[in-house]
Coordinates of C-alpha atoms and ligand atoms in Angstrom, one line a residue:
Chain Y
M151 CA 7.5 -0.4 30.3
A152 CA 6.5 -3.9 29.1
L153 CA 6.1 -4.4 25.4
V154 CA 3.3 -6.9 25.8
S155 CA 1.2 -6.9 28.9
A156 CA 1.3 -10.3 30.6
A157 CA -2.4 -10.2 31.3
G158 CA -4.4 -12.6 29.3
T159 CA -1.4 -14.2 27.6
Q160 CA 0.4 -17.3 28.8
Q161 CA 3.1 -17.6 26.2
H162 CA 5.8 -20.1 26.7
D163 CA 8.0 -17.7 24.8
T164 CA 9.7 -15.5 27.4
Q165 CA 11.7 -13.4 25.0
Q166 CA 9.0 -10.8 25.0
H167 CA 10.4 -9.4 28.3
D168 CA 13.8 -8.8 26.7
T169 CA 12.7 -5.3 25.7
Q170 CA 12.6 -4.2 29.3
Q171 CA 16.4 -4.3 29.3
H172 CA 16.6 -1.8 26.5
D173 CA 13.9 0.6 27.4
A174 CA 16.2 2.7 29.5
S175 CA 18.1 4.1 26.4
A176 CA 16.5 5.5 23.3
L177 CA 17.6 4.6 19.8
D178 CA 20.0 7.1 18.3
D179 CA 21.8 7.6 15.1
V180 CA 24.8 5.6 16.4
E181 CA 22.8 2.6 17.2
V182 CA 20.8 2.9 14.0
R183 CA 24.1 2.8 12.0
R184 CA 24.8 -0.5 13.8
I185 CA 21.4 -1.8 13.0
R186 CA 21.9 -0.9 9.3
N187 CA 24.8 -3.4 9.2
D188 CA 22.3 -6.1 9.6
F189 CA 20.5 -5.1 6.4
P190 CA 22.7 -5.9 3.4
I191 CA 20.4 -4.2 0.9
L192 CA 20.7 -0.8 2.6
S193 CA 24.4 -0.5 1.7
Q194 CA 23.8 -0.4 -2.1
Q195 CA 24.1 2.5 -4.4
V196 CA 21.4 3.7 -6.9
S197 CA 22.3 6.1 -9.7
G198 CA 25.7 6.2 -8.1
K199 CA 24.3 7.5 -4.8
P200 CA 23.8 5.7 -1.5
L201 CA 20.3 4.3 -1.3
I202 CA 18.0 6.2 1.0
Y203 CA 15.1 3.8 1.6
L204 CA 12.1 5.7 2.8
D205 CA 9.4 3.3 1.5
S206 CA 9.1 0.9 4.4
G207 CA 5.3 1.6 4.7
A208 CA 5.0 -0.3 1.4
T209 CA 7.5 -3.0 2.2
S210 CA 10.3 -3.3 4.7
Q211 CA 13.8 -4.7 4.2
N212 CA 15.1 -7.9 5.8
P213 CA 17.9 -8.3 8.4
L214 CA 20.4 -11.1 7.9
S215 CA 18.8 -13.1 10.7
V216 CA 15.6 -13.4 8.7
L217 CA 17.4 -14.4 5.5
E218 CA 19.4 -17.0 7.4
A219 CA 16.3 -18.4 9.2
E220 CA 14.7 -19.1 5.8
Q221 CA 17.8 -20.6 4.4
E222 CA 18.4 -22.7 7.5
F223 CA 14.9 -24.0 7.3
Y224 CA 15.4 -25.2 3.7
E225 CA 18.8 -26.6 4.4
Q226 CA 17.9 -28.5 7.6
R227 CA 14.2 -29.0 8.1
N228 CA 12.2 -28.7 5.0
A229 CA 9.2 -31.0 4.9
A230 CA 5.4 -30.9 4.8
V231 CA 3.9 -29.9 8.1
H232 CA 1.1 -31.6 10.0
R233 CA 1.1 -34.3 7.4
G234 CA 4.0 -36.8 8.0
A235 CA 5.3 -38.9 10.7
H236 CA 9.0 -38.9 9.7
Q237 CA 11.5 -37.0 11.7
L238 CA 12.0 -34.2 9.2
A239 CA 8.2 -33.6 9.2
V240 CA 8.3 -33.4 12.9
A241 CA 11.1 -30.9 12.9
A242 CA 9.4 -28.8 10.2
T243 CA 6.1 -28.9 12.1
D244 CA 7.9 -27.9 15.3
A245 CA 9.5 -24.9 13.6
F246 CA 6.2 -23.9 12.0
E247 CA 4.3 -24.0 15.2
H248 CA 7.0 -22.4 17.2
A249 CA 6.9 -19.6 14.7
R250 CA 3.2 -19.2 15.3
A251 CA 3.7 -19.0 19.0
T252 CA 6.4 -16.4 18.6
V253 CA 4.4 -14.2 16.3
A254 CA 1.2 -14.7 18.4
G255 CA 3.1 -13.7 21.5
F256 CA 4.4 -10.6 19.8
V257 CA 0.9 -9.2 19.4
G258 CA -0.4 -10.5 22.7
A259 CA -2.4 -13.4 21.3
K260 CA -2.5 -17.1 22.1
D261 CA -1.1 -19.6 19.7
N262 CA -4.5 -20.9 18.5
E263 CA -5.7 -17.4 17.8
L264 CA -3.2 -16.7 15.0
V265 CA -4.0 -18.0 11.5
W266 CA -1.3 -17.7 8.8
T267 CA -2.4 -15.9 5.7
A268 CA -0.5 -14.8 2.6
N269 CA -0.7 -11.1 3.8
A270 CA -3.2 -8.7 5.4
T271 CA -5.3 -8.6 2.2
A272 CA -5.7 -12.3 2.3
G273 CA -6.7 -12.1 6.0
L274 CA -9.4 -9.5 5.3
N275 CA -10.8 -11.5 2.4
L276 CA -10.8 -14.6 4.5
L277 CA -12.9 -12.8 7.1
A278 CA -15.3 -11.3 4.6
Y279 CA -15.8 -14.6 2.8
S280 CA -16.2 -16.5 6.1
F281 CA -18.9 -14.0 7.1
S282 CA -20.7 -14.5 3.8
N283 CA -20.4 -18.3 4.2
A284 CA -22.1 -17.8 7.6
S285 CA -24.8 -15.9 5.8
R286 CA -25.8 -18.9 3.8
S287 CA -27.8 -21.8 5.3
G288 CA -25.9 -24.8 6.7
A289 CA -22.6 -23.0 6.5
G290 CA -19.5 -24.6 7.9
N291 CA -21.4 -27.6 9.3
Q292 CA -22.1 -25.6 12.4
P293 CA -25.1 -23.5 11.3
S294 CA -26.1 -22.6 14.8
Q295 CA -22.7 -21.3 15.7
A296 CA -22.2 -19.6 12.4
Q297 CA -25.5 -17.7 12.8
R298 CA -23.9 -14.9 14.8
F299 CA -21.8 -13.9 11.8
A300 CA -24.7 -14.0 9.3
L301 CA -25.4 -10.7 7.5
A302 CA -28.7 -9.7 5.9
P303 CA -30.4 -6.6 4.4
G304 CA -30.7 -4.1 7.2
D305 CA -27.4 -5.0 8.8
E306 CA -24.5 -2.5 8.5
V307 CA -20.8 -2.8 8.0
L308 CA -18.9 0.3 9.1
V309 CA -15.5 1.3 7.8
T310 CA -13.6 4.6 7.7
E311 CA -12.8 7.1 5.0
M312 CA -9.1 6.6 5.5
E313 CA -9.0 2.8 4.8
H314 CA -6.5 1.1 2.5
H315 CA -8.4 -0.5 -0.3
A316 CA -7.6 -3.9 1.3
N317 CA -9.9 -2.9 4.2
L318 CA -12.6 -1.5 2.1
I319 CA -13.2 -3.6 -1.0
P320 CA -13.7 -6.9 0.7
W321 CA -16.4 -5.2 2.8
Q322 CA -18.0 -3.7 -0.3
E323 CA -18.2 -7.1 -1.8
L324 CA -19.5 -8.7 1.4
C325 CA -22.3 -6.2 1.5
R326 CA -23.0 -6.8 -2.2
R327 CA -23.3 -10.5 -1.5
T328 CA -25.4 -10.3 1.6
G329 CA -27.5 -7.2 1.1
A330 CA -26.0 -5.5 4.1
T331 CA -25.2 -1.8 3.9
L332 CA -21.7 -0.3 3.9
K333 CA -21.2 3.0 5.8
F334 CA -18.1 4.9 6.7
I335 CA -16.8 7.2 9.4
P336 CA -15.6 10.4 7.7
V337 CA -12.4 12.2 8.4
D338 CA -11.8 15.9 9.0
D339 CA -9.5 18.2 6.9
D340 CA -6.5 17.0 8.9
G341 CA -7.4 13.4 8.3
A342 CA -8.6 12.7 11.8
L343 CA -11.6 10.4 12.3
R344 CA -14.7 12.4 13.2
L345 CA -15.5 10.7 16.5
E346 CA -18.8 12.4 16.9
E347 CA -19.8 10.9 13.6
A348 CA -18.6 7.5 14.8
E349 CA -20.8 7.8 17.8
R350 CA -23.8 8.6 15.5
L351 CA -23.0 5.8 13.0
I352 CA -22.4 3.0 15.4
T353 CA -25.9 1.7 16.2
G354 CA -27.7 -1.6 16.9
R355 CA -27.6 -2.2 13.1
T356 CA -23.8 -2.2 13.0
R357 CA -22.5 -5.8 12.8
I358 CA -18.9 -5.1 11.9
L359 CA -16.6 -2.2 12.5
A360 CA -13.5 -2.5 10.4
F361 CA -10.8 0.2 10.7
T362 CA -7.1 0.8 10.5
H363 CA -5.0 1.2 13.7
V364 CA -2.5 3.5 11.9
S365 CA -3.2 5.2 8.6
N366 CA -0.7 4.3 5.8
V367 CA -1.2 7.8 4.4
L368 CA -1.7 10.1 7.3
G369 CA 0.4 8.4 10.0
V370 CA -2.4 9.0 12.5
I371 CA -2.9 6.5 15.3
N372 CA -6.7 5.9 15.7
P373 CA -8.3 5.6 19.1
V374 CA -8.8 1.8 19.0
R375 CA -10.1 1.4 22.6
E376 CA -12.6 4.1 22.3
L377 CA -14.0 2.9 18.9
T378 CA -13.9 -0.7 20.1
A379 CA -15.9 0.1 23.2
L380 CA -18.5 2.0 21.1
A381 CA -18.8 -1.0 18.8
H382 CA -19.0 -3.6 21.5
N383 CA -21.7 -1.6 23.3
A384 CA -23.7 -1.8 20.1
G385 CA -23.0 -5.5 19.8
A386 CA -20.8 -5.2 16.7
L387 CA -17.6 -7.1 16.0
V388 CA -14.3 -5.2 15.6
V389 CA -11.8 -5.9 12.8
L390 CA -8.5 -4.0 13.1
D391 CA -6.1 -3.5 10.3
A392 CA -2.8 -3.6 12.1
C393 CA -0.6 -3.4 9.0
Q394 CA 1.0 -0.1 10.0
S395 CA 1.0 -0.7 13.7
A396 CA 2.3 -4.2 14.3
P397 CA 5.7 -3.3 12.6
H398 CA 6.1 0.0 14.3
L399 CA 4.7 0.1 17.9
P400 CA 4.1 -2.2 20.9
L401 CA 0.9 -4.0 20.0
D402 CA -1.3 -5.9 22.5
L403 CA -4.4 -7.1 20.7
K404 CA -5.9 -8.5 23.8
A405 CA -5.5 -5.3 25.7
L406 CA -7.0 -3.4 22.7
D407 CA -10.0 -5.8 23.0
V408 CA -10.5 -6.1 19.2
D409 CA -12.2 -9.3 17.9
F410 CA -10.1 -9.7 14.8
A411 CA -6.9 -8.2 13.4
V412 CA -4.6 -8.6 10.4
F413 CA -1.1 -7.7 9.5
S414 CA 1.5 -8.5 6.8
G415 CA 5.0 -10.0 7.5
H416 CA 6.7 -8.1 4.7
K417 CA 6.1 -4.8 6.4
M418 CA 7.8 -5.9 9.6
L419 CA 11.2 -7.2 8.4
G420 CA 9.8 -10.5 7.3
P421 CA 9.5 -12.1 3.8
T422 CA 6.6 -11.6 1.4
G423 CA 3.9 -14.3 1.2
I424 CA 3.2 -14.5 4.9
G425 CA 0.8 -12.5 7.1
A426 CA -1.6 -13.3 9.9
L427 CA -5.2 -13.1 11.0
Y428 CA -5.8 -12.8 14.7
G429 CA -9.2 -13.7 16.1
R430 CA -10.5 -14.4 19.5
A431 CA -10.4 -18.2 19.9
E432 CA -14.1 -18.5 20.6
L433 CA -14.9 -16.5 17.5
L434 CA -12.5 -18.3 15.2
D435 CA -13.8 -21.7 16.3
A436 CA -17.4 -20.7 15.4
L437 CA -16.6 -18.9 12.1
P438 CA -17.1 -21.0 9.0
P439 CA -14.0 -21.6 6.9
F440 CA -13.2 -19.8 3.7
L441 CA -10.7 -21.9 1.8
T442 CA -11.3 -25.7 2.1
G443 CA -9.2 -28.7 1.3
G444 CA -6.4 -30.7 2.9
S445 CA -5.1 -30.1 6.4
M446 CA -8.2 -28.4 7.7
I447 CA -10.5 -31.4 8.3
T448 CA -11.3 -34.1 10.8
T449 CA -13.4 -36.6 8.8
V450 CA -14.3 -36.5 5.1
T451 CA -16.9 -38.6 3.2
M452 CA -17.9 -38.3 -0.4
S453 CA -20.7 -36.0 0.5
E454 CA -19.4 -33.8 3.4
A455 CA -16.5 -32.9 5.7
R456 CA -16.0 -31.9 9.4
Y457 CA -13.5 -29.1 10.1
L458 CA -10.8 -28.7 12.6
P459 CA -10.8 -25.9 15.2
A460 CA -8.8 -22.8 14.6
P461 CA -6.2 -22.1 13.4
Q462 CA -6.0 -25.2 11.2
R463 CA -9.6 -24.7 10.2
F464 CA -8.5 -21.7 8.1
E465 CA -5.2 -23.1 6.8
A466 CA -6.2 -25.3 3.9
G467 CA -3.4 -26.6 1.7
T468 CA 0.3 -26.4 2.1
Q469 CA 1.3 -23.4 4.1
P470 CA 4.0 -20.8 3.7
I471 CA 6.3 -22.7 6.1
S472 CA 9.7 -21.1 5.6
Q473 CA 8.1 -17.7 5.4
A474 CA 6.4 -18.3 8.8
V475 CA 9.8 -19.3 10.3
A476 CA 11.4 -16.3 8.8
L477 CA 8.7 -14.0 10.1
A478 CA 9.3 -15.4 13.6
A479 CA 13.0 -14.4 13.1
A480 CA 11.9 -10.9 12.1
V481 CA 9.7 -10.6 15.2
N482 CA 12.6 -11.7 17.4
Y483 CA 14.7 -9.1 15.8
L484 CA 12.1 -6.4 16.5
R485 CA 11.6 -7.7 20.0
E486 CA 15.3 -7.7 20.8
T487 CA 15.6 -4.1 19.6
G488 CA 12.5 -3.2 21.6
M489 CA 9.2 -2.1 20.1
D490 CA 8.9 0.8 22.5
R491 CA 12.3 2.1 21.4
I492 CA 11.5 1.6 17.7
H493 CA 8.3 3.5 18.2
R494 CA 10.0 6.4 19.9
W495 CA 12.7 6.6 17.3
E496 CA 10.2 6.6 14.5
T497 CA 8.1 9.2 16.3
E498 CA 11.2 11.4 16.3
L499 CA 11.8 10.8 12.6
G500 CA 8.1 11.4 11.8
Q501 CA 8.2 14.8 13.6
R502 CA 11.4 15.7 11.8
L503 CA 9.8 14.9 8.5
V504 CA 6.6 16.7 9.1
A505 CA 8.2 19.8 10.6
G506 CA 10.7 20.0 7.7
L507 CA 8.2 19.4 4.9
D508 CA 5.8 21.8 6.5
A509 CA 8.4 24.6 6.4
I510 CA 8.9 24.3 2.6
D511 CA 7.0 26.8 0.4
G512 CA 4.3 25.1 -1.6
V513 CA 4.5 21.8 0.2
R514 CA 1.4 20.5 2.0
V515 CA 1.7 17.6 4.4
L516 CA -1.4 15.4 4.9
G517 CA -2.5 14.4 8.3
P518 CA -1.6 15.7 11.8
K519 CA 0.2 19.0 12.0
P520 CA 3.8 19.2 13.4
G521 CA 3.9 18.5 17.1
R522 CA 0.8 16.3 16.9
E523 CA 1.0 12.5 17.3
R524 CA 2.0 10.7 14.1
T525 CA 4.1 7.6 13.2
G526 CA 7.3 7.8 11.2
L527 CA 5.7 8.6 7.9
A528 CA 4.5 11.7 6.0
A529 CA 2.6 12.0 2.7
F530 CA 2.8 15.3 1.0
D531 CA 1.7 17.3 -2.0
V532 CA 4.1 19.6 -3.9
Q533 CA 2.0 22.3 -5.4
G534 CA 2.4 22.4 -9.2
V535 CA 4.4 19.2 -9.4
H536 CA 2.8 15.9 -9.9
A537 CA 3.7 13.2 -7.4
H538 CA 5.2 11.0 -10.1
D539 CA 7.6 13.8 -11.0
V540 CA 8.4 14.3 -7.4
G541 CA 9.2 10.6 -7.0
Q542 CA 11.4 10.7 -10.1
F543 CA 13.4 13.7 -8.8
L544 CA 13.9 12.0 -5.5
D545 CA 14.8 8.7 -7.1
D546 CA 17.6 10.4 -9.0
R547 CA 19.1 11.3 -5.7
G548 CA 18.9 7.7 -4.5
I549 CA 15.8 8.4 -2.3
A550 CA 13.1 5.7 -2.6
V551 CA 9.6 6.9 -1.7
R552 CA 6.1 5.9 -2.7
V553 CA 4.1 8.0 -5.1
G554 CA 0.4 7.7 -6.1
H555 CA -2.7 7.2 -4.0
H556 CA -1.1 4.5 -1.7
C557 CA -4.2 2.3 -2.2
A558 CA -6.4 4.9 -0.5
Q559 CA -8.2 6.7 -3.4
P560 CA -11.3 7.7 -1.3
L561 CA -9.0 9.4 1.3
H562 CA -7.1 11.3 -1.4
R563 CA -10.3 12.4 -3.0
R564 CA -11.6 13.6 0.3
L565 CA -8.5 15.7 0.8
G566 CA -8.8 17.1 -2.8
L567 CA -5.9 15.2 -4.3
T568 CA -5.3 12.3 -6.6
A569 CA -1.7 11.5 -5.8
T570 CA 0.9 12.3 -3.2
T571 CA 4.4 11.4 -2.3
R572 CA 5.0 9.4 0.9
A573 CA 8.2 9.0 2.8
S574 CA 8.0 6.3 5.4
A575 CA 10.7 5.4 7.9
Y576 CA 11.7 2.4 9.9
L577 CA 14.1 1.5 12.6
Y578 CA 17.0 1.5 10.1
N579 CA 16.6 5.1 9.0
T580 CA 18.9 7.9 10.3
T581 CA 18.1 11.5 10.9
D582 CA 20.6 12.3 8.2
E583 CA 18.5 10.4 5.6
V584 CA 15.4 12.4 6.6
D585 CA 17.4 15.6 6.3
Q586 CA 18.5 14.6 2.8
L587 CA 14.9 14.0 1.8
L588 CA 14.0 17.4 3.2
D589 CA 16.8 19.1 1.4
A590 CA 15.8 17.5 -1.9
A591 CA 12.1 18.3 -1.3
G592 CA 13.0 21.9 -1.0
R593 CA 14.5 21.9 -4.5
I594 CA 11.6 20.2 -6.4
R595 CA 9.6 23.2 -7.3
G596 CA 12.6 25.1 -8.5
Y597 CA 13.7 22.2 -10.7
F598 CA 10.3 22.0 -12.3
G599 CA 10.2 25.8 -12.8
V600 CA 7.1 26.4 -10.6
T601 CA 8.7 28.5 -8.0
T602 CA 6.5 31.5 -7.8
R603 CA 8.5 33.6 -5.4
G604 CA 11.9 33.4 -7.0
A605 CA 13.3 31.2 -4.3
G606 CA 15.2 29.3 -7.0
V607 CA 17.0 26.0 -6.8
Chain O
M238 CA 23.2 16.1 -19.2
S239 CA 22.1 13.9 -16.3
D240 CA 19.5 11.2 -17.0
L241 CA 17.1 13.3 -15.0
D242 CA 17.8 16.4 -17.0
A243 CA 17.4 14.3 -20.2
L244 CA 14.0 13.2 -18.9
Y245 CA 12.8 16.6 -18.1
Q246 CA 14.2 18.6 -21.0
Q247 CA 13.0 22.2 -21.3
T248 CA 10.8 21.3 -24.3
I249 CA 9.0 18.8 -22.1
L250 CA 8.5 21.2 -19.2
D251 CA 7.3 23.8 -21.7
H252 CA 4.8 21.4 -23.2
A253 CA 3.6 20.2 -19.8
R254 CA 2.7 23.8 -19.0
A255 CA 1.4 24.9 -22.4
R256 CA -0.7 21.7 -23.0
S257 CA -1.5 22.1 -26.7
G258 CA -4.9 20.6 -27.5
G259 CA -5.6 20.2 -23.8
D260 CA -8.8 22.3 -24.1
L261 CA -11.4 19.7 -24.5
P262 CA -14.1 20.8 -22.0
E263 CA -14.7 18.5 -19.1
S264 CA -18.4 18.6 -20.0
Q265 CA -17.6 16.8 -23.2
T266 CA -15.6 14.0 -21.8
A267 CA -18.4 11.8 -20.5
A268 CA -19.5 10.3 -23.8
A269 CA -18.1 10.1 -27.3
P270 CA -19.9 12.5 -29.6
G271 CA -20.9 9.9 -32.1
L272 CA -20.3 12.3 -35.1
P273 CA -19.0 11.0 -38.4
G274 CA -15.2 11.2 -38.5
T275 CA -14.9 11.6 -34.8
G276 CA -13.4 9.2 -32.3
Q277 CA -12.9 9.5 -28.6
S278 CA -11.0 7.4 -26.1
H279 CA -10.6 7.5 -22.3
Q280 CA -7.4 6.0 -20.8
L281 CA -6.4 5.7 -17.2
N282 CA -3.2 4.6 -15.6
P283 CA -4.4 3.0 -12.4
V284 CA -0.9 3.0 -10.9
C285 CA -0.7 6.8 -10.6
G286 CA -4.2 7.9 -11.4
D287 CA -3.2 9.7 -14.6
E288 CA -6.2 10.1 -16.8
I289 CA -6.9 11.4 -20.3
T290 CA -9.9 11.7 -22.6
L291 CA -8.7 12.4 -26.1
R292 CA -10.7 13.2 -29.2
V293 CA -9.5 12.8 -32.8
E294 CA -11.4 14.4 -35.7
V295 CA -10.8 13.3 -39.3
D296 CA -12.2 15.3 -42.2
G297 CA -11.4 15.1 -45.9
G298 CA -8.9 12.3 -45.4
K299 CA -6.9 14.2 -42.8
V300 CA -6.6 14.6 -39.1
T301 CA -8.1 18.0 -38.4
A302 CA -8.0 18.1 -34.6
V303 CA -6.7 16.2 -31.6
R304 CA -8.1 17.7 -28.4
W305 CA -7.9 16.3 -24.9
N306 CA -8.8 16.7 -21.3
G307 CA -6.4 15.2 -18.8
A308 CA -4.6 15.3 -15.5
G309 CA -1.3 13.8 -14.7
C310 CA 2.4 14.1 -14.4
A311 CA 4.7 16.3 -16.5
I312 CA 5.6 13.4 -18.8
S313 CA 2.0 12.5 -19.6
M314 CA 0.8 16.0 -20.1
A315 CA 3.8 17.0 -22.3
S316 CA 3.3 13.9 -24.3
A317 CA -0.3 14.6 -25.0
S318 CA 0.6 18.2 -26.0
V319 CA 3.3 17.1 -28.4
L320 CA 1.1 14.5 -29.9
S321 CA -1.7 17.0 -30.4
E322 CA 0.6 19.4 -32.4
L323 CA 2.2 16.6 -34.4
A324 CA -1.0 14.9 -35.4
E325 CA -2.9 17.7 -37.0
G326 CA -2.7 17.7 -40.8
L327 CA -1.5 14.1 -41.1
V328 CA -3.4 11.5 -43.0
P329 CA -4.6 8.7 -40.7
K330 CA -2.0 6.2 -42.0
E331 CA 0.8 8.7 -41.1
L332 CA -0.6 9.2 -37.6
Q333 CA -0.8 5.4 -37.1
G334 CA 2.8 5.1 -38.3
L335 CA 3.9 7.9 -36.0
I336 CA 2.2 6.2 -33.0
E337 CA 4.0 2.9 -33.8
N338 CA 7.3 4.7 -34.2
F339 CA 6.8 6.4 -30.8
R340 CA 5.8 3.2 -29.1
E341 CA 8.9 1.4 -30.4
L342 CA 11.1 4.3 -29.1
M343 CA 9.4 4.1 -25.7
R344 CA 9.9 0.4 -25.4
S345 CA 13.6 0.6 -26.4
R346 CA 14.9 1.0 -22.8
G347 CA 17.2 3.8 -24.0
R348 CA 18.7 1.8 -26.9
M349 CA 17.1 3.5 -29.7
E350 CA 18.0 6.9 -31.2
A351 CA 14.9 9.1 -31.7
D352 CA 14.4 10.3 -35.3
E353 CA 13.8 14.0 -34.9
E354 CA 12.8 14.3 -38.6
V355 CA 9.8 12.0 -37.9
L356 CA 9.1 12.6 -34.3
G357 CA 9.6 16.3 -33.9
D358 CA 9.2 17.5 -30.3
A359 CA 8.3 13.9 -29.4
A360 CA 11.9 13.1 -29.8
A361 CA 12.5 15.0 -26.6
L362 CA 10.6 12.3 -24.8
S363 CA 13.2 9.7 -25.7
G364 CA 14.7 10.0 -22.2
V365 CA 11.6 8.3 -20.8
S366 CA 12.5 5.0 -22.4
K367 CA 15.3 4.6 -19.8
Y368 CA 12.6 4.6 -17.0
P369 CA 10.3 1.6 -17.6
A370 CA 8.1 2.8 -14.8
R371 CA 7.4 6.0 -16.7
V372 CA 6.8 4.6 -20.2
K373 CA 3.1 4.3 -19.4
C374 CA 2.9 8.0 -18.6
A375 CA 4.3 8.9 -22.0
M376 CA 2.2 6.4 -23.8
L377 CA -1.2 7.2 -22.3
S378 CA -2.3 9.8 -24.8
W379 CA -0.8 7.9 -27.7
V380 CA -2.8 4.8 -26.8
A381 CA -5.9 7.0 -26.6
A382 CA -5.1 8.5 -30.0
E383 CA -4.7 5.1 -31.6
D384 CA -8.1 4.0 -30.3
A385 CA -9.8 7.3 -31.2
L386 CA -8.2 7.4 -34.6
Q387 CA -9.6 4.0 -35.5
Q388 CA -13.1 5.1 -34.4
A389 CA -12.7 8.3 -36.4
V390 CA -11.6 6.4 -39.6
T391 CA -14.3 3.8 -39.4
T392 CA -17.1 6.4 -39.0
S393 CA -15.8 8.9 -41.6
Ligands
PLP763 C1 -3.0 0.0 6.2 C2 -2.8 -1.1 5.3 N1 -3.7 -2.0 5.1 C3 -3.5 -3.1 4.3 C4 -2.4 -3.2 3.5 C5 -2.3 -4.3 2.6 O1 -1.2 -5.1 2.9 P1 -0.8 -6.3 1.9 O2 -0.7 -5.7 0.6 O3 0.5 -6.8 2.4 O4 -1.9 -7.3 2.0 C6 -1.4 -2.2 3.6 C7 -0.2 -2.2 2.8 O5 -0.1 -1.9 1.7 C8 -1.6 -1.1 4.5 O6 -0.7 -0.2 4.6

């Protein structure tokens, strides 16, 4: 099975086909142990116990190749990109643009369709502000082209009830600025999107449909093609939050047919400070810029400026160059391991997690039931014990998980909770680590004295 | 005793369950009552969603009641319960001193010995100071009390 379909992409980067060699064999604990050797941070101890890192949904760890790529860049090629004619500047620019091609190829995009951003949040805010710039007259020096993005009272922006705050608040603010109305597709008790409601809510008034590919709380994979087709039939643009999919499963944005997408480098073995916005070339070139300044212009007078086409149009100021180079190294690491294999391994870990947690008295797992499709994460509630206390108990055993609302307050409220504990796995987690989490999870209520049936510690 | 057991001492778990003073009705949390000698403060920890509305009543130069309505982890609930028991009967200056003492202990990163004479059951919370991420949980009700006390004093 090909990782990235060849259709619609003409990348000069041929590494994407490497995965085919690996697809025959699934990842297993033996190979995962080998993979772990590439991640120096994973061999450390906390509270005298081996670190069990189950918080990759929040941020992932970096393999040596990523750390070395960043160091190598600073040691050998550091210079301003797109700004100098000296040889070092050429080397830096080459590395920077090669990184763009690598990351674009990884998600099935063309080079000029990938804009560097600080992270996914920055990408979504870029979009929301560009849309509101289009909503003001004369925006971006191309008012006629920008018109298609303009929002006004009567227009609707549609999100879902499971969104991360990063894919909710920028749209709330965009609606506030333009007078458009924000609506949302509700979820059912298992956290699945109510598609019959989606069909009802996507109408001729819908201008933007923004939703997450994979929920960072539930682990559900949303039906992107189905929702995108509904939106496109209604004439709406589709924005995909790929934060929890790009790192974990084969992703082909062209095949999914979305108009825009965002993801963060730090969740996919890369450094912080780098992420990307994907947009169909034709849309990006018509969209007014958000941040303005150096490196994004053609001619400037004292009264106005002309802007470059995408991606430079959206990359004002000095860019996160070494981070881009390091993210490309991360993508190469993922590609060489094989996204399909990573996805299958994490599916196995996710099922092990949900089945194990579900079997514990007084533990409620959010999202799909055991046996139903989910990624390698599970958020759960321990009856009678606050998530903060759960996290503390696990931390004492060296198990690092996320506690709280995971930047999804509306979803938690919908499910009748304020905070949960989330374990999220990645390619470097073993089944033994999942089992240790499960073992610890089974002791929590006993420790805090809330065991009602005398099961004890 | 392990650090974890020091954090979750039996006293703490008992207070987290008993929640002394935690009987301020939800219906009274929306607005401060505006009565003389009464102050009310709402505090939220946005990191974990822990929340408390705490009311302090001062009468005849003494704290007569500390009541609260809250939701949160064992540390924050136990802390509010302990505070509620300790505060009653103190003169406002003593309560202010107690709050300052407790804050200093919480910020000590485990380097300060709790004075049980002064802090009573709150001394059992000293284990929290070793966990900087949890200090806010323990402080939530005390910050609310400081705010509410000041209102109560200025209106009495
Ligand atoms: C689904 C989802 N969307 C958006 C974000 C925001 O990512 P970042 O904080 O890197 O911008 C995250 C990560 O926290 C996420 O999981």
